[in-house]
């Protein structure tokens, strides 16, 4: 069942979305060579708390930290650690989910650390564009699979591919609600978009054609590319409006 949010719920989701966006803006200057992902975790956790919200990842199905930090070949759900030190040339996705007044806001960005290889820089820039292609496909009356189709069409031009095993999701009082949002075309996403639906779009884009991923058997969370290649991701929480989409996790 896909929930249609009412006015009051949408207002709460806007507030949660803005705060999640603020956390990403806040953390950006700290994402530099030499810092640990644990340090980024602690800063984000403190900022979130100071703003009267809760970090949703902490203890979510046993996740041990307050944010996800996914470096290079890590696709998603990277666990912040004192021993993961960022170095020049790395890319790192910082994924923030806050709970404000009972409602979730979920957004992520891939940051570039120091001097990043041109090919990787392009991957990062185009992954952000791909997210916006997906957002551009959101319109009431259209099918959800248009989102995945737009993203796939854009990224495959460059020889990239999107991860198929993870996707975006409905969001509200729950972190993960229906629908499951695919970042490729699939008949499984033949769902009519309606004003008042809220979901995330969060393409994970692989630099090559191989999109296979593995989950760590050691920590049970860290998702990596099977071939060890680089992967980038951007995420926004989106509201379907009468005419298109409103990005809830964007300021201004
Ligand atoms: N924020 C992630 C998402 O975009 C989910 C992280 S789940 C966690 O859906 F448990 F790893 F935090
Ligand atoms: Co999400
Ligand atoms: Co997220």
CSV table of N, CA and C and ligand atoms in Angstrom, one decimal, residues 56-58 60-63 65 67-68 77 95-97 106-108 167 169 175-176 200 202 221 233 235, ligand 1:
chain,number,residue,atom,x,y,z
A,56,UNK,N,18.3,8.5,11.9
A,56,UNK,CA,17.5,7.3,11.7
A,56,UNK,C,18.3,6.0,11.5
A,57,UNK,N,19.5,6.1,10.9
A,57,UNK,CA,20.2,4.8,10.7
A,57,UNK,C,20.6,4.1,12.0
A,58,UNK,N,20.9,4.9,13.1
A,58,UNK,CA,21.4,4.3,14.3
A,58,UNK,C,20.4,3.3,14.9
A,60,UNK,N,18.9,1.1,13.3
A,60,UNK,CA,17.9,0.6,12.3
A,60,UNK,C,18.3,-0.8,11.8
A,61,UNK,N,17.4,-1.8,12.1
A,61,UNK,CA,17.8,-3.2,11.8
A,61,UNK,C,19.2,-3.5,12.3
A,62,UNK,N,19.6,-2.9,13.4
A,62,UNK,CA,20.9,-3.1,13.9
A,62,UNK,C,22.1,-2.4,13.3
A,63,UNK,N,21.8,-1.4,12.5
A,63,UNK,CA,22.9,-0.6,11.9
A,63,UNK,C,23.6,0.1,13.1
A,65,UNK,N,25.7,2.8,13.3
A,65,UNK,CA,26.1,4.2,13.3
A,65,UNK,C,25.0,5.2,12.9
A,67,UNK,N,25.1,7.7,10.4
A,67,UNK,CA,25.1,8.0,9.0
A,67,UNK,C,25.7,6.8,8.2
A,68,UNK,N,25.6,6.8,6.9
A,68,UNK,CA,26.3,5.9,6.1
A,68,UNK,C,27.4,6.6,5.3
A,77,UNK,N,25.5,1.8,2.4
A,77,UNK,CA,25.5,1.2,3.7
A,77,UNK,C,26.9,1.1,4.3
A,95,UNK,N,25.3,9.6,3.5
A,95,UNK,CA,23.9,9.5,3.4
A,95,UNK,C,23.3,9.8,4.8
A,96,UNK,N,22.4,10.8,4.7
A,96,UNK,CA,21.8,11.3,6.0
A,96,UNK,C,20.3,11.0,6.0
A,97,UNK,N,19.9,10.4,7.1
A,97,UNK,CA,18.4,10.3,7.3
A,97,UNK,C,18.1,10.8,8.7
A,106,UNK,N,15.5,12.0,3.9
A,106,UNK,CA,16.6,11.1,3.5
A,106,UNK,C,17.3,11.7,2.3
A,107,UNK,N,18.6,12.0,2.4
A,107,UNK,CA,19.3,12.6,1.2
A,107,UNK,C,20.8,12.2,1.3
A,108,UNK,N,21.4,12.1,0.2
A,108,UNK,CA,22.8,11.8,0.2
A,108,UNK,C,23.5,12.5,-1.0
A,167,UNK,N,17.3,0.2,-4.2
A,167,UNK,CA,16.6,1.2,-4.9
A,167,UNK,C,16.1,2.3,-3.9
A,169,UNK,N,12.7,4.4,-2.2
A,169,UNK,CA,11.7,3.9,-1.4
A,169,UNK,C,10.7,5.0,-1.0
A,175,UNK,N,10.9,4.7,7.7
A,175,UNK,CA,12.2,5.0,6.9
A,175,UNK,C,11.9,4.4,5.5
A,176,UNK,N,11.5,3.2,5.5
A,176,UNK,CA,11.3,2.5,4.2
A,176,UNK,C,9.9,2.1,4.0
A,200,UNK,N,11.9,8.4,-2.2
A,200,UNK,CA,13.3,8.8,-2.6
A,200,UNK,C,13.6,8.3,-3.9
A,202,UNK,N,17.4,7.5,-5.6
A,202,UNK,CA,18.8,7.4,-5.1
A,202,UNK,C,19.7,6.5,-6.0
A,221,UNK,N,26.5,-5.4,6.4
A,221,UNK,CA,26.0,-4.1,5.9
A,221,UNK,C,26.6,-3.7,4.6
A,233,UNK,N,26.7,7.8,-5.9
A,233,UNK,CA,25.3,7.9,-5.6
A,233,UNK,C,24.9,9.3,-5.1
A,235,UNK,N,21.0,11.2,-3.6
A,235,UNK,CA,19.7,10.9,-3.2
A,235,UNK,C,18.9,12.1,-2.8
B,1,LIG,N1,19.7,6.0,4.0
B,1,LIG,C1,19.7,4.7,3.3
B,1,LIG,C2,18.7,4.9,2.2
B,1,LIG,O1,18.8,5.7,1.4
B,1,LIG,C3,19.4,3.6,4.2
B,1,LIG,C4,20.4,3.3,5.2
B,1,LIG,S1,19.8,2.0,6.1
B,1,LIG,C5,21.0,1.9,7.3
B,1,LIG,O2,17.7,4.2,2.1
B,1,LIG,F1,20.5,1.1,8.2
B,1,LIG,F2,22.1,1.5,6.7
B,1,LIG,F3,21.2,3.1,7.8
